[in-house]
Each structure stands twice: as structure tokens, then as C-alpha cells.
């Protein structure tokens, strides 16, 4: 009933629908509640795209409070997280268990190292994507995730939210969240733990007006209740009835509130209920009467066996407590007070790790977080100073946590934990009772996530891009600049958010300059400036024209004890940097410095390697009579960006030797071996050897070099005067031939073994006659490899492209064949392409 009502409120019709924030909030609440209901998950969250389109902002959560989500209030759109992937791709991201999460999203697994399953779906309407929703459930031993029906229902809930947001947007009543957005938090729906019935009792006549819940508490069907007090009293313990009547009359006469326990006695129920009531208000027309009729109005509270359970728990020596989903203590028995040596008034409403110094290590908060997210019991040991060991056990539920604590004495601890049925999790212990200024878990996970993102960054540019994608959304900044140090001067390496040319004024400044960026570097201490007044006060010589932000964080990047650069985070508005945020930014500065130093070394080595490869490849191909030849080379996008692919066109007497080859590997060794093989092929070709002998000689050379690497090639000796071509394949892709009429085919020629395997293999030689206007294409496998498909599919795709490509020249044709490869961001292999067009002068 509550869920459907929330769904109705989510529809943006009438004044409520175009009310902006209220309409959006209703739609969000309905969506996260529905997501939990249809999937059986214990938590759901909704993220909407921020106004600046750079991040997804948490706007609603059910089950798991935002305080436990930690650094996930703002998620960069380009981050490697399931929610961001669902938003970018527009598809469902379903992770059945922890193994699949680690395999597909390692960064997410680092920051959330718990066994659970999750599903993320986009929130969209038509082509407009507003954000994404995510649900989390406890992992199952079978490793099963959501069923197809549950996934479909989850997508339907997200689509309803998208439709509601689109309708609000059409009325101009939808505004994206910003960095200061406070997310909505709703509990997961469940049946009431306490039943409450209302009544109105006339003590003189015995007439009682009772609601349906009141009748249910007394075990009477509402339609069968006769409105008599005697009918209700028959369900009570007889010894309580007379005393209750008298207490009610006294409460009415003295004008005070009645509060009394009554015992239920019938064949089905044996429980205690609590009655609260007060004298009914007297209507004005009857206030003149000397004695108004005694009427008691109030409520009956039925907490089931809760009252007896609380009384029993209070008598136990061990500590028992209850925690809300955000970790705050909602109940603590006397045993816990004695065990922790702290009063209830200090515990209630607070998180244990905020109150007790010896529990402030983040490892203990992590135990609570693990239990709530995985919905599995967790137990651990803690040392209470000076030397008292305690066992803590958390038993989670969707609405919070029940906890137990006891001294770790007597029976071995492991046996006690086993009796509790909980999972033993080894954790760090705190050996000192001194308060610790430990950062909260959300901050630690934010640092871990940054470190995980930086491990995947190879070049300095990739490092800067990862920093921008993680740092700006996480802290709400709008501008980022990274300067590197070279010969004690700052040089701009990366910038985002600044006007074009604005940072040129800081290019090349000396480290000895009196500026916040250089001061942070020379002192090794971050500078946090919260507004412009503070900047001008500390640096009076700073020109106001050089100010483009209102708050700054200057993070020195120091690796191996020497300055590498400085990272500047800028804010458009004044920004306060709490101590925890300063600590996190300082830690991130260290991570960025190490990653940038590593990337700079890599860039230097890569530049040398690229120079080597550039020197080994032909700078230009020869001009040849009766034919046009053009070649292309594309390095891979990962690793050193170099490899062993090569092409060449070599005049050989009356013919022309055409070759494309591929040495395995993507490093300097592969490039160096490629250069040796290319030189050898040129020598054998110009000496007039037959194609099969050129390839066989190259194979013997490769074996003699003992490099441990293999290579493949396709060698063609073409005679332009006759149009005759002799071809040899050594473990290489088949060449493609486009006829003058446009028909194109792969030449399925005999193929010999790959180079570097056999001592004296047979390399069969094939003959082919080219017609004037034909185009012969030699290429390496990097051009036809596609993730998730075989080489045959790739060859067919290239054949189709060659057949249908419209180009006015051979150069344009080569570029068209590589257009898809050039725009592939994750090109794992390098590519070599050699096109030859037969255009004899007599035919022209």
C-alpha cells in the first residue's frame, strides 16, 4: 500500500508533479523502495547526473545509509565502477558475486572488499539518460544473482523513475544535483515491530469505540466486535481487570496520563500489552454539567515479546546492544555499560568508534560495514586497555544490527565464536588507550580507489586524466592543473576547467618564486586556501588578474624525496577544508607523485623506443613505374606503443619485393628484431633470390639470432611489366585482392610455418596474375583482430571495407581502411598495412 502510494506520488501531474524538488524526491523514494521489493535486495541507491555532467551524485538510498557508502557520494562518469558503466553504456551491469566483481571491476572490489552481489541499471527516458540505480544483496553460496524476471522488474522501476524525471524536465521543474546535494534516506519496508490500537472508552456505560488494529490486538475480528468493554476484558487476565478500571477512573479525576501494563490470557496469546490514555476533552455544550461522563481515550501498544525480552537481556552479565543502519547505538543493556566502562547516556545516539578511543581504528568500523553490506554475521576481538580482551559479534538485519560483547576468557575464543554461528574475521588490535585521529572508512576507500585508478595509468597524460576524473568529482572542485618540475621551473603538464591560455602566466616560474604552488613544493607541505581574502593576505603581491578561483588546494608531488610537480585543485566558490579532507588530499598527493614519477620515466623510455622504431621503418616508399604503393603503421594503445610489425617495398631487378611482417611482442626487443629481419629481407631480395628462398633464409637468420621470438610474414615478388606476382606466406594472414570491377576476395594460398620454429621448413610459392587497376592488400593481424570474434570474421570485415570503400587515391583508400582502428581507444596490437595498385602505363 505504501509502495503504490509512493509510485502515485512520483507521477509529475498537477501541482505536486511540477513542484520541482518534491516531485523529484517522491519519484526517487518510490524507485529505491520498489527496487528493493522486486529484487529482494537489502539496499538500493539512485544516482543522478550532476549539473556539470562530470559525475553521478547520490540522491536517494534505501537500506544502506550514505555514511556507509563512504567516498561514493559522487562517482566520476568515466570511472571504472558498475554504476558509471551502467550510465555510460545504457545497459544492465549484473555482478552475481564477489568473484565476478573482482574480475570485471577490480577498482570497485578494492574499495568494497566484501562478498556481495549487485546490479546497476540506467535511469533513462528515450535517449535521455538521467543517472543510474543500483541494488545490493547478500552473496549466495550457489553464486546465483538476480533472475531474469527480477532484472526486468528492476529495469522497469528505473524506467518509471526516468519517465517521471522526464515529465518534470518537460515542465522545467527538474534541476540536476550539485556537490552539496543531501541524499534522501528511506528505510527498507517491513512489517511493523509494534502494533498500536486506538480506543475511546466510556467508563459509565462500558461502551468502547475501537479501531481495527485494537480489535486485532485483542484477537477479535473487527466486524464481530460488539462495542462493549466486557468483551475486551474477557481477553485479559482477570486479576488485572479491576485494578485497571480503578486506575483509569483515578487518572481521569486527577487529570493525569494513565500508563499501565495488562496481561493477555487466552488460548493463543500469552503476552503483555501497554495501555496509555487520558481523559477525553469535554465538548463546549456539556462543560456546564457538574460531572461530565468519565471517558478515557488512548492507545494499546503490543510489542509482542519485546518487553519480556528486554527485561531478560537487562539481567544478563554480557553486553547486548542494537545499532541503527548508520552505526548509532539505539539500545544498550546494563551489561554493556559495565563491560565498556561507559554510561548509556554516552553511548545512545553515538557510534561506538566515535565514543571509545580503543575502538576508533578503522578496522573495527570496517567489521560493521562488512556485516551490514553482506548481511552476514561478523565476529572479532578487541583489546580494551590496559589488557582486557573482548569478543564482539554483529548480527545484521535490513533495519540495523544486533550486537553482543563479552570477555574473551574461560572457554577458548574460537569455540565461543563458533557457538555464536558467526564468521571469525581476523583484525588488527589497538595496543594503546591513547585517542587516535584515525580517518573514517569513506576517506580510506577514496584513497584506495585513487590508487587503483593510478595503477592502470601508464603515461603521464593518463595519470593526469585519472587524477582529473577522480579528484574533481570527489571533492566538488571545478578546475585542475598539474605542473611538473624541470630544472627548478614549473611547466604545465595538464589543465582542465581553466580558460584557454590562462595558465600561460605561470609557465616556467622558478621554485624560488613567492607563490602558493612553489611554496608547497619547497616546504613539502600542502597549502589549503579557503577564499580569495586568505590568498591576498598571505601573498599580497599576487595579482588579482591571476585569480580565477575562490578556493584552492595546492598539493606538492614529491617522490623519492625530490619534487616532481604540483597538483592544483580549484573551486569556483569559497570552500572549507576540514581536517579529514585535508588528510585525504595529502595522501592522494603522495599517490599522484609516485604515479607521475613512474609515468615520466616510462614516457622517456617510450620516446626512445618510438624513435628506434621510427628509424627502422621506411620513411617513404620508392616511386615505381606501373604501380602505386603506400603503407601505414599504427602502434598499439597500451604498453610502449611500439611493436614488431613492419612493411617494405624493395626494388629487386625488374621486379618489386613487397613484404608485411609481424614480430611477436610490444617492446624494444620486438622492434629491434624487426629491424634486423627487415634488413635481412632487403639484402636477400636485392640479391635476386626467389621468394621461397628469401623467406627460408630469413627463417634461418631468426633461428640463428636465438632471440626466443617468433615472426610471421607475407612476401610478394611482383613484375609490373607482366602483372605476374609470386607470393609466399609464413604463418601470416591471407592477402586481399580487389579486382578492377570491385570484386574483392581473400587469397587462400598455401601457407608455410611461422618463422623461428623449424630448421628447414617448406615454404610453398604461389603465382598470381594481376589485372590493370587491381589493388593488393597486405596487412598484419592487428587490423582484423576484434575482441569477442575470430580472425575469419575480421578478415571478412576488412574484405567488405576494401570492396566498398570509395576513394579517389590509394592514399585515401589506406586511410579509410584504418579509420575504425584509429578511433579504437583500446587497440591491443600494432597494425601494418601495405597497399599496391597495378597501373601499367600501356593500360593507361
mmCIF file of N, CA and C in Angstrom, residues 503-621:
data_model
loop_
_atom_site.group_PDB
_atom_site.id
_atom_site.type_symbol
_atom_site.label_atom_id
_atom_site.label_comp_id
_atom_site.label_asym_id
_atom_site.label_seq_id
_atom_site.Cartn_x
_atom_site.Cartn_y
_atom_site.Cartn_z
ATOM 1 N N UNK A 503 46.681 29.841 -17.871
ATOM 2 C CA UNK A 503 47.805 29.349 -17.076
ATOM 3 C C UNK A 503 49.163 29.642 -17.715
ATOM 4 N N UNK A 504 49.166 30.276 -18.872
ATOM 5 C CA UNK A 504 50.449 30.600 -19.511
ATOM 6 C C UNK A 504 51.301 31.523 -18.641
ATOM 7 N N UNK A 505 50.651 32.348 -17.831
ATOM 8 C CA UNK A 505 51.384 33.302 -16.996
ATOM 9 C C UNK A 505 52.223 32.606 -15.921
ATOM 10 N N UNK A 506 51.907 31.346 -15.620
ATOM 11 C CA UNK A 506 52.670 30.620 -14.597
ATOM 12 C C UNK A 506 53.706 29.681 -15.215
ATOM 13 N N UNK A 507 53.746 29.623 -16.544
ATOM 14 C CA UNK A 507 54.675 28.726 -17.216
ATOM 15 C C UNK A 507 56.123 29.169 -16.977
ATOM 16 N N UNK A 508 56.945 28.215 -16.510
ATOM 17 C CA UNK A 508 58.365 28.468 -16.339
ATOM 18 C C UNK A 508 58.752 29.223 -15.087
ATOM 19 N N UNK A 509 57.837 29.413 -14.109
ATOM 20 C CA UNK A 509 58.224 30.154 -12.899
ATOM 21 C C UNK A 509 59.205 29.319 -12.079
ATOM 22 N N UNK A 510 60.115 29.995 -11.422
ATOM 23 C CA UNK A 510 61.144 29.339 -10.616
ATOM 24 C C UNK A 510 60.557 28.833 -9.310
ATOM 25 N N UNK A 511 61.159 27.774 -8.774
ATOM 26 C CA UNK A 511 60.712 27.257 -7.479
ATOM 27 C C UNK A 511 60.941 28.270 -6.365
ATOM 28 N N UNK A 512 61.861 29.216 -6.577
ATOM 29 C CA UNK A 512 62.139 30.215 -5.553
ATOM 30 C C UNK A 512 61.099 31.339 -5.547
ATOM 31 N N UNK A 513 60.160 31.340 -6.495
ATOM 32 C CA UNK A 513 59.136 32.389 -6.552
ATOM 33 C C UNK A 513 58.216 32.295 -5.340
ATOM 34 N N UNK A 514 57.701 33.459 -4.933
ATOM 35 C CA UNK A 514 56.798 33.502 -3.777
ATOM 36 C C UNK A 514 55.361 33.308 -4.266
ATOM 37 N N UNK A 515 55.009 32.054 -4.439
ATOM 38 C CA UNK A 515 53.660 31.700 -4.875
ATOM 39 C C UNK A 515 53.220 30.474 -4.086
ATOM 40 N N UNK A 516 51.896 30.273 -3.928
ATOM 41 C CA UNK A 516 51.453 29.118 -3.138
ATOM 42 C C UNK A 516 51.882 27.792 -3.743
ATOM 43 N N UNK A 517 51.908 27.695 -5.072
ATOM 44 C CA UNK A 517 52.319 26.436 -5.697
ATOM 45 C C UNK A 517 53.774 26.131 -5.401
ATOM 46 N N UNK A 518 54.653 27.119 -5.549
ATOM 47 C CA UNK A 518 56.080 26.887 -5.290
ATOM 48 C C UNK A 518 56.349 26.732 -3.801
ATOM 49 N N UNK A 519 55.606 27.454 -2.965
ATOM 50 C CA UNK A 519 55.791 27.302 -1.518
ATOM 51 C C UNK A 519 55.451 25.893 -1.065
ATOM 52 N N UNK A 520 54.379 25.327 -1.602
ATOM 53 C CA UNK A 520 54.009 23.964 -1.210
ATOM 54 C C UNK A 520 55.084 22.964 -1.625
ATOM 55 N N UNK A 521 55.726 23.223 -2.764
ATOM 56 C CA UNK A 521 56.771 22.319 -3.228
ATOM 57 C C UNK A 521 58.041 22.441 -2.399
ATOM 58 N N UNK A 522 58.478 23.659 -2.154
ATOM 59 C CA UNK A 522 59.740 23.842 -1.425
ATOM 60 C C UNK A 522 59.608 23.421 0.033
ATOM 61 N N UNK A 523 58.414 23.584 0.611
ATOM 62 C CA UNK A 523 58.209 23.183 2.011
ATOM 63 C C UNK A 523 57.793 21.729 2.129
ATOM 64 N N UNK A 524 57.266 21.171 1.042
ATOM 65 C CA UNK A 524 56.770 19.797 1.094
ATOM 66 C C UNK A 524 55.451 19.666 1.815
ATOM 67 N N UNK A 525 54.780 20.785 2.074
ATOM 68 C CA UNK A 525 53.530 20.799 2.830
ATOM 69 C C UNK A 525 52.406 21.332 1.953
ATOM 70 N N UNK A 526 51.261 20.664 1.919
ATOM 71 C CA UNK A 526 50.145 21.183 1.110
ATOM 72 C C UNK A 526 49.687 22.553 1.613
ATOM 73 N N UNK A 527 49.171 23.362 0.712
ATOM 74 C CA UNK A 527 48.602 24.667 1.044
ATOM 75 C C UNK A 527 47.110 24.620 0.736
ATOM 76 N N UNK A 528 46.314 24.919 1.754
ATOM 77 C CA UNK A 528 44.858 24.952 1.581
ATOM 78 C C UNK A 528 44.390 26.383 1.805
ATOM 79 N N UNK A 529 43.879 27.000 0.767
ATOM 80 C CA UNK A 529 43.424 28.395 0.830
ATOM 81 C C UNK A 529 41.923 28.394 0.585
ATOM 82 N N UNK A 530 41.155 28.862 1.577
ATOM 83 C CA UNK A 530 39.710 28.677 1.570
ATOM 84 C C UNK A 530 38.939 29.820 0.923
ATOM 85 N N UNK A 531 39.552 30.967 0.694
ATOM 86 C CA UNK A 531 38.865 32.052 -0.017
ATOM 87 C C UNK A 531 39.908 33.021 -0.566
ATOM 88 N N UNK A 532 39.460 33.964 -1.370
ATOM 89 C CA UNK A 532 40.374 34.895 -2.029
ATOM 90 C C UNK A 532 41.053 35.816 -1.025
ATOM 91 N N UNK A 533 40.334 36.209 0.029
ATOM 92 C CA UNK A 533 40.915 37.099 1.035
ATOM 93 C C UNK A 533 42.137 36.448 1.676
ATOM 94 N N UNK A 534 42.041 35.158 1.956
ATOM 95 C CA UNK A 534 43.175 34.452 2.553
ATOM 96 C C UNK A 534 44.353 34.417 1.584
ATOM 97 N N UNK A 535 44.071 34.252 0.290
ATOM 98 C CA UNK A 535 45.142 34.233 -0.700
ATOM 99 C C UNK A 535 45.871 35.575 -0.742
ATOM 100 N N UNK A 536 45.105 36.674 -0.818
ATOM 101 C CA UNK A 536 45.730 38.000 -0.916
ATOM 102 C C UNK A 536 46.411 38.388 0.385
ATOM 103 N N UNK A 537 45.921 37.900 1.502
ATOM 104 C CA UNK A 537 46.554 38.193 2.787
ATOM 105 C C UNK A 537 47.924 37.524 2.900
ATOM 106 N N UNK A 538 48.004 36.249 2.476
ATOM 107 C CA UNK A 538 49.264 35.512 2.583
ATOM 108 C C UNK A 538 50.228 35.830 1.448
ATOM 109 N N UNK A 539 49.674 36.288 0.294
ATOM 110 C CA UNK A 539 50.512 36.602 -0.853
ATOM 111 C C UNK A 539 50.081 37.965 -1.400
ATOM 112 N N UNK A 540 50.463 39.032 -0.713
ATOM 113 C CA UNK A 540 49.989 40.373 -1.106
ATOM 114 C C UNK A 540 50.444 40.790 -2.499
ATOM 115 N N UNK A 541 51.525 40.214 -2.986
ATOM 116 C CA UNK A 541 51.994 40.590 -4.320
ATOM 117 C C UNK A 541 51.291 39.847 -5.432
ATOM 118 N N UNK A 542 50.351 38.994 -5.083
ATOM 119 C CA UNK A 542 49.652 38.194 -6.089
ATOM 120 C C UNK A 542 48.670 39.081 -6.850
ATOM 121 N N UNK A 543 48.749 39.097 -8.157
ATOM 122 C CA UNK A 543 47.884 39.945 -8.978
ATOM 123 C C UNK A 543 46.473 39.389 -9.000
ATOM 124 N N UNK A 544 45.496 40.279 -8.848
ATOM 125 C CA UNK A 544 44.095 39.839 -8.888
ATOM 126 C C UNK A 544 43.720 39.311 -10.264
ATOM 127 N N UNK A 545 44.454 39.715 -11.315
ATOM 128 C CA UNK A 545 44.179 39.209 -12.651
ATOM 129 C C UNK A 545 44.567 37.739 -12.786
ATOM 130 N N UNK A 546 45.412 37.298 -11.855
ATOM 131 C CA UNK A 546 45.859 35.908 -11.904
ATOM 132 C C UNK A 546 44.972 35.006 -11.061
ATOM 133 N N UNK A 547 43.842 35.538 -10.592
ATOM 134 C CA UNK A 547 42.941 34.756 -9.747
ATOM 135 C C UNK A 547 41.728 34.353 -10.570
ATOM 136 N N UNK A 548 41.527 33.066 -10.719
ATOM 137 C CA UNK A 548 40.390 32.577 -11.492
ATOM 138 C C UNK A 548 39.513 31.638 -10.664
ATOM 139 N N UNK A 549 39.819 31.466 -9.375
ATOM 140 C CA UNK A 549 39.034 30.602 -8.493
ATOM 141 C C UNK A 549 38.813 31.324 -7.183
ATOM 142 N N UNK A 550 38.057 30.676 -6.295
ATOM 143 C CA UNK A 550 37.784 31.270 -4.982
ATOM 144 C C UNK A 550 38.387 30.464 -3.844
ATOM 145 N N UNK A 551 38.835 29.239 -4.116
ATOM 146 C CA UNK A 551 39.493 28.409 -3.102
ATOM 147 C C UNK A 551 40.404 27.428 -3.823
ATOM 148 N N UNK A 552 41.477 27.038 -3.121
ATOM 149 C CA UNK A 552 42.485 26.201 -3.772
ATOM 150 C C UNK A 552 43.061 25.170 -2.785
ATOM 151 N N UNK A 553 43.461 24.041 -3.347
ATOM 152 C CA UNK A 553 44.302 23.078 -2.632
ATOM 153 C C UNK A 553 45.548 22.867 -3.477
ATOM 154 N N UNK A 554 46.718 23.218 -2.933
ATOM 155 C CA UNK A 554 47.996 23.056 -3.632
ATOM 156 C C UNK A 554 48.690 21.836 -3.028
ATOM 157 N N UNK A 555 48.770 20.771 -3.802
ATOM 158 C CA UNK A 555 49.325 19.510 -3.315
ATOM 159 C C UNK A 555 50.720 19.307 -3.903
ATOM 160 N N UNK A 556 51.754 19.305 -3.070
ATOM 161 C CA UNK A 556 53.103 19.061 -3.596
ATOM 162 C C UNK A 556 53.252 17.597 -4.001
ATOM 163 N N UNK A 557 53.834 17.362 -5.139
ATOM 164 C CA UNK A 557 54.058 16.000 -5.627
ATOM 165 C C UNK A 557 55.532 15.687 -5.445
ATOM 166 N N UNK A 558 55.829 14.932 -4.408
ATOM 167 C CA UNK A 558 57.211 14.638 -4.043
ATOM 168 C C UNK A 558 57.404 13.126 -4.053
ATOM 169 N N UNK A 559 58.342 12.646 -4.842
ATOM 170 C CA UNK A 559 58.639 11.222 -4.946
ATOM 171 C C UNK A 559 60.123 11.014 -4.712
ATOM 172 N N UNK A 560 60.442 10.019 -3.899
ATOM 173 C CA UNK A 560 61.840 9.693 -3.583
ATOM 174 C C UNK A 560 62.579 10.897 -3.030
ATOM 175 N N UNK A 561 61.867 11.727 -2.280
ATOM 176 C CA UNK A 561 62.491 12.861 -1.617
ATOM 177 C C UNK A 561 62.768 14.060 -2.493
ATOM 178 N N UNK A 562 62.324 14.058 -3.730
ATOM 179 C CA UNK A 562 62.573 15.209 -4.590
ATOM 180 C C UNK A 562 61.271 15.660 -5.242
ATOM 181 N N UNK A 563 61.141 16.955 -5.547
ATOM 182 C CA UNK A 563 59.895 17.480 -6.121
ATOM 183 C C UNK A 563 59.688 17.008 -7.555
ATOM 184 N N UNK A 564 58.517 16.495 -7.824
ATOM 185 C CA UNK A 564 58.150 16.045 -9.163
ATOM 186 C C UNK A 564 57.255 17.065 -9.836
ATOM 187 N N UNK A 565 56.378 17.688 -9.048
ATOM 188 C CA UNK A 565 55.446 18.662 -9.601
ATOM 189 C C UNK A 565 54.487 19.116 -8.525
ATOM 190 N N UNK A 566 53.415 19.765 -8.928
ATOM 191 C CA UNK A 566 52.397 20.243 -8.001
ATOM 192 C C UNK A 566 51.037 20.074 -8.668
ATOM 193 N N UNK A 567 50.070 19.653 -7.873
ATOM 194 C CA UNK A 567 48.690 19.475 -8.343
ATOM 195 C C UNK A 567 47.837 20.556 -7.688
ATOM 196 N N UNK A 568 47.106 21.305 -8.505
ATOM 197 C CA UNK A 568 46.302 22.425 -8.006
ATOM 198 C C UNK A 568 44.838 22.115 -8.259
ATOM 199 N N UNK A 569 44.073 22.060 -7.175
ATOM 200 C CA UNK A 569 42.635 21.835 -7.251
ATOM 201 C C UNK A 569 41.926 23.149 -6.961
ATOM 202 N N UNK A 570 41.110 23.630 -7.907
ATOM 203 C CA UNK A 570 40.457 24.924 -7.764
ATOM 204 C C UNK A 570 38.954 24.800 -7.613
ATOM 205 N N UNK A 571 38.362 25.736 -6.828
ATOM 206 C CA UNK A 571 36.926 25.763 -6.575
ATOM 207 C C UNK A 571 36.376 27.132 -6.985
ATOM 208 N N UNK A 572 35.219 27.138 -7.631
ATOM 209 C CA UNK A 572 34.618 28.405 -8.047
ATOM 210 C C UNK A 572 34.121 29.226 -6.870
ATOM 211 N N UNK A 573 33.705 28.547 -5.788
ATOM 212 C CA UNK A 573 33.208 29.230 -4.594
ATOM 213 C C UNK A 573 34.151 28.963 -3.424
ATOM 214 N N UNK A 574 34.001 29.761 -2.374
ATOM 215 C CA UNK A 574 34.787 29.529 -1.161
ATOM 216 C C UNK A 574 34.539 28.108 -0.667
ATOM 217 N N UNK A 575 35.577 27.463 -0.187
ATOM 218 C CA UNK A 575 35.478 26.055 0.195
ATOM 219 C C UNK A 575 36.221 25.832 1.511
ATOM 220 N N UNK A 576 35.569 25.169 2.444
ATOM 221 C CA UNK A 576 36.205 24.824 3.711
ATOM 222 C C UNK A 576 36.840 23.445 3.607
ATOM 223 N N UNK A 577 38.048 23.333 4.104
ATOM 224 C CA UNK A 577 38.769 22.066 4.072
ATOM 225 C C UNK A 577 38.842 21.500 5.490
ATOM 226 N N UNK A 578 37.900 20.630 5.887
ATOM 227 C CA UNK A 578 38.002 20.016 7.217
ATOM 228 C C UNK A 578 39.271 19.182 7.329
ATOM 229 N N UNK A 579 39.634 18.876 8.557
ATOM 230 C CA UNK A 579 40.899 18.178 8.791
ATOM 231 C C UNK A 579 40.933 16.827 8.090
ATOM 232 N N UNK A 580 39.810 16.123 8.062
ATOM 233 C CA UNK A 580 39.793 14.811 7.410
ATOM 234 C C UNK A 580 40.005 14.954 5.907
ATOM 235 N N UNK A 581 39.382 15.957 5.313
ATOM 236 C CA UNK A 581 39.548 16.177 3.878
ATOM 237 C C UNK A 581 40.987 16.567 3.553
ATOM 238 N N UNK A 582 41.596 17.370 4.418
ATOM 239 C CA UNK A 582 42.998 17.732 4.196
ATOM 240 C C UNK A 582 43.893 16.499 4.243
ATOM 241 N N UNK A 583 43.589 15.601 5.182
ATOM 242 C CA UNK A 583 44.391 14.382 5.269
ATOM 243 C C UNK A 583 44.255 13.505 4.048
ATOM 244 N N UNK A 584 43.032 13.402 3.530
ATOM 245 C CA UNK A 584 42.816 12.588 2.338
ATOM 246 C C UNK A 584 43.531 13.192 1.135
ATOM 247 N N UNK A 585 43.427 14.498 0.954
ATOM 248 C CA UNK A 585 44.093 15.148 -0.171
ATOM 249 C C UNK A 585 45.612 15.016 -0.067
ATOM 250 N N UNK A 586 46.128 15.117 1.154
ATOM 251 C CA UNK A 586 47.574 14.954 1.348
ATOM 252 C C UNK A 586 48.008 13.546 0.945
ATOM 253 N N UNK A 587 47.226 12.536 1.368
ATOM 254 C CA UNK A 587 47.550 11.155 1.000
ATOM 255 C C UNK A 587 47.475 10.959 -0.510
ATOM 256 N N UNK A 588 46.475 11.567 -1.131
ATOM 257 C CA UNK A 588 46.352 11.435 -2.584
ATOM 258 C C UNK A 588 47.515 12.108 -3.304
ATOM 259 N N UNK A 589 48.023 13.212 -2.741
ATOM 260 C CA UNK A 589 49.178 13.852 -3.342
ATOM 261 C C UNK A 589 50.366 12.912 -3.414
ATOM 262 N N UNK A 590 50.566 12.110 -2.372
ATOM 263 C CA UNK A 590 51.656 11.137 -2.402
ATOM 264 C C UNK A 590 51.461 10.076 -3.471
ATOM 265 N N UNK A 591 50.211 9.594 -3.619
ATOM 266 C CA UNK A 591 49.935 8.603 -4.652
ATOM 267 C C UNK A 591 50.169 9.180 -6.051
ATOM 268 N N UNK A 592 49.702 10.416 -6.251
ATOM 269 C CA UNK A 592 49.851 11.049 -7.569
ATOM 270 C C UNK A 592 51.325 11.247 -7.895
ATOM 271 N N UNK A 593 52.098 11.640 -6.907
ATOM 272 C CA UNK A 593 53.530 11.874 -7.134
ATOM 273 C C UNK A 593 54.233 10.596 -7.583
ATOM 274 N N UNK A 594 53.963 9.487 -6.895
ATOM 275 C CA UNK A 594 54.602 8.229 -7.277
ATOM 276 C C UNK A 594 54.180 7.797 -8.672
ATOM 277 N N UNK A 595 52.881 7.935 -8.974
ATOM 278 C CA UNK A 595 52.397 7.536 -10.295
ATOM 279 C C UNK A 595 52.980 8.428 -11.389
ATOM 280 N N UNK A 596 53.074 9.729 -11.118
ATOM 281 C CA UNK A 596 53.600 10.655 -12.125
ATOM 282 C C UNK A 596 55.090 10.412 -12.368
ATOM 283 N N UNK A 597 55.839 10.151 -11.314
ATOM 284 C CA UNK A 597 57.266 9.867 -11.478
ATOM 285 C C UNK A 597 57.460 8.604 -12.311
ATOM 286 N N UNK A 598 56.668 7.575 -12.018
ATOM 287 C CA UNK A 598 56.764 6.339 -12.792
ATOM 288 C C UNK A 598 56.393 6.584 -14.252
ATOM 289 N N UNK A 599 55.348 7.379 -14.465
ATOM 290 C CA UNK A 599 54.893 7.646 -15.829
ATOM 291 C C UNK A 599 55.917 8.474 -16.608
ATOM 292 N N UNK A 600 56.586 9.414 -15.944
ATOM 293 C CA UNK A 600 57.596 10.219 -16.641
ATOM 294 C C UNK A 600 58.773 9.348 -17.090
ATOM 295 N N UNK A 601 59.180 8.425 -16.247
ATOM 296 C CA UNK A 601 60.242 7.505 -16.649
ATOM 297 C C UNK A 601 59.794 6.648 -17.825
ATOM 298 N N UNK A 602 58.549 6.204 -17.755
ATOM 299 C CA UNK A 602 58.010 5.400 -18.846
ATOM 300 C C UNK A 602 57.963 6.213 -20.141
ATOM 301 N N UNK A 603 57.508 7.463 -20.043
ATOM 302 C CA UNK A 603 57.426 8.313 -21.235
ATOM 303 C C UNK A 603 58.801 8.510 -21.863
ATOM 304 N N UNK A 604 59.810 8.680 -21.003
ATOM 305 C CA UNK A 604 61.161 8.869 -21.533
ATOM 306 C C UNK A 604 61.631 7.612 -22.264
ATOM 307 N N UNK A 605 61.415 6.444 -21.646
ATOM 308 C CA UNK A 605 61.815 5.201 -22.288
ATOM 309 C C UNK A 605 61.006 4.973 -23.567
ATOM 310 N N UNK A 606 59.717 5.304 -23.509
ATOM 311 C CA UNK A 606 58.863 5.099 -24.674
ATOM 312 C C UNK A 606 59.294 6.000 -25.832
ATOM 313 N N UNK A 607 59.725 7.242 -25.519
ATOM 314 C CA UNK A 607 60.181 8.149 -26.570
ATOM 315 C C UNK A 607 61.398 7.584 -27.281
ATOM 316 N N UNK A 608 62.304 6.985 -26.491
ATOM 317 C CA UNK A 608 63.486 6.367 -27.095
ATOM 318 C C UNK A 608 63.081 5.195 -27.976
ATOM 319 N N UNK A 609 62.138 4.391 -27.448
ATOM 320 C CA UNK A 609 61.703 3.221 -28.208
ATOM 321 C C UNK A 609 61.002 3.628 -29.495
ATOM 322 N N UNK A 610 60.139 4.649 -29.403
ATOM 323 C CA UNK A 610 59.446 5.107 -30.609
ATOM 324 C C UNK A 610 60.451 5.669 -31.629
ATOM 325 N N UNK A 611 61.469 6.356 -31.131
ATOM 326 C CA UNK A 611 62.497 6.848 -32.045
ATOM 327 C C UNK A 611 63.217 5.717 -32.735
ATOM 328 N N UNK A 612 63.504 4.636 -31.974
ATOM 329 C CA UNK A 612 64.148 3.465 -32.567
ATOM 330 C C UNK A 612 63.274 2.853 -33.651
ATOM 331 N N UNK A 613 61.982 2.681 -33.334
ATOM 332 C CA UNK A 613 61.101 2.069 -34.314
ATOM 333 C C UNK A 613 60.921 2.964 -35.545
ATOM 334 N N UNK A 614 60.818 4.259 -35.310
ATOM 335 C CA UNK A 614 60.661 5.180 -36.428
ATOM 336 C C UNK A 614 61.874 5.114 -37.362
ATOM 337 N N UNK A 615 63.040 4.917 -36.770
ATOM 338 C CA UNK A 615 64.255 4.824 -37.594
ATOM 339 C C UNK A 615 64.293 3.529 -38.387
ATOM 340 N N UNK A 616 63.647 2.468 -37.850
ATOM 341 C CA UNK A 616 63.695 1.173 -38.514
ATOM 342 C C UNK A 616 62.669 1.038 -39.628
ATOM 343 N N UNK A 617 61.531 1.761 -39.524
ATOM 344 C CA UNK A 617 60.513 1.696 -40.557
ATOM 345 C C UNK A 617 60.888 2.610 -41.724
ATOM 346 N N UNK A 618 60.433 2.297 -42.943
ATOM 347 C CA UNK A 618 60.757 3.156 -44.102
ATOM 348 C C UNK A 618 60.091 4.518 -43.974
ATOM 349 N N UNK A 619 60.852 5.578 -44.183
ATOM 350 C CA UNK A 619 60.297 6.925 -44.111
ATOM 351 C C UNK A 619 59.440 7.230 -45.333
ATOM 352 N N UNK A 620 59.813 6.687 -46.473
ATOM 353 C CA UNK A 620 58.979 6.827 -47.663
ATOM 354 C C UNK A 620 59.264 5.621 -48.566
ATOM 355 N N UNK A 621 58.252 5.280 -49.330
ATOM 356 C CA UNK A 621 58.385 4.153 -50.238
ATOM 357 C C UNK A 621 58.845 4.658 -51.601
#
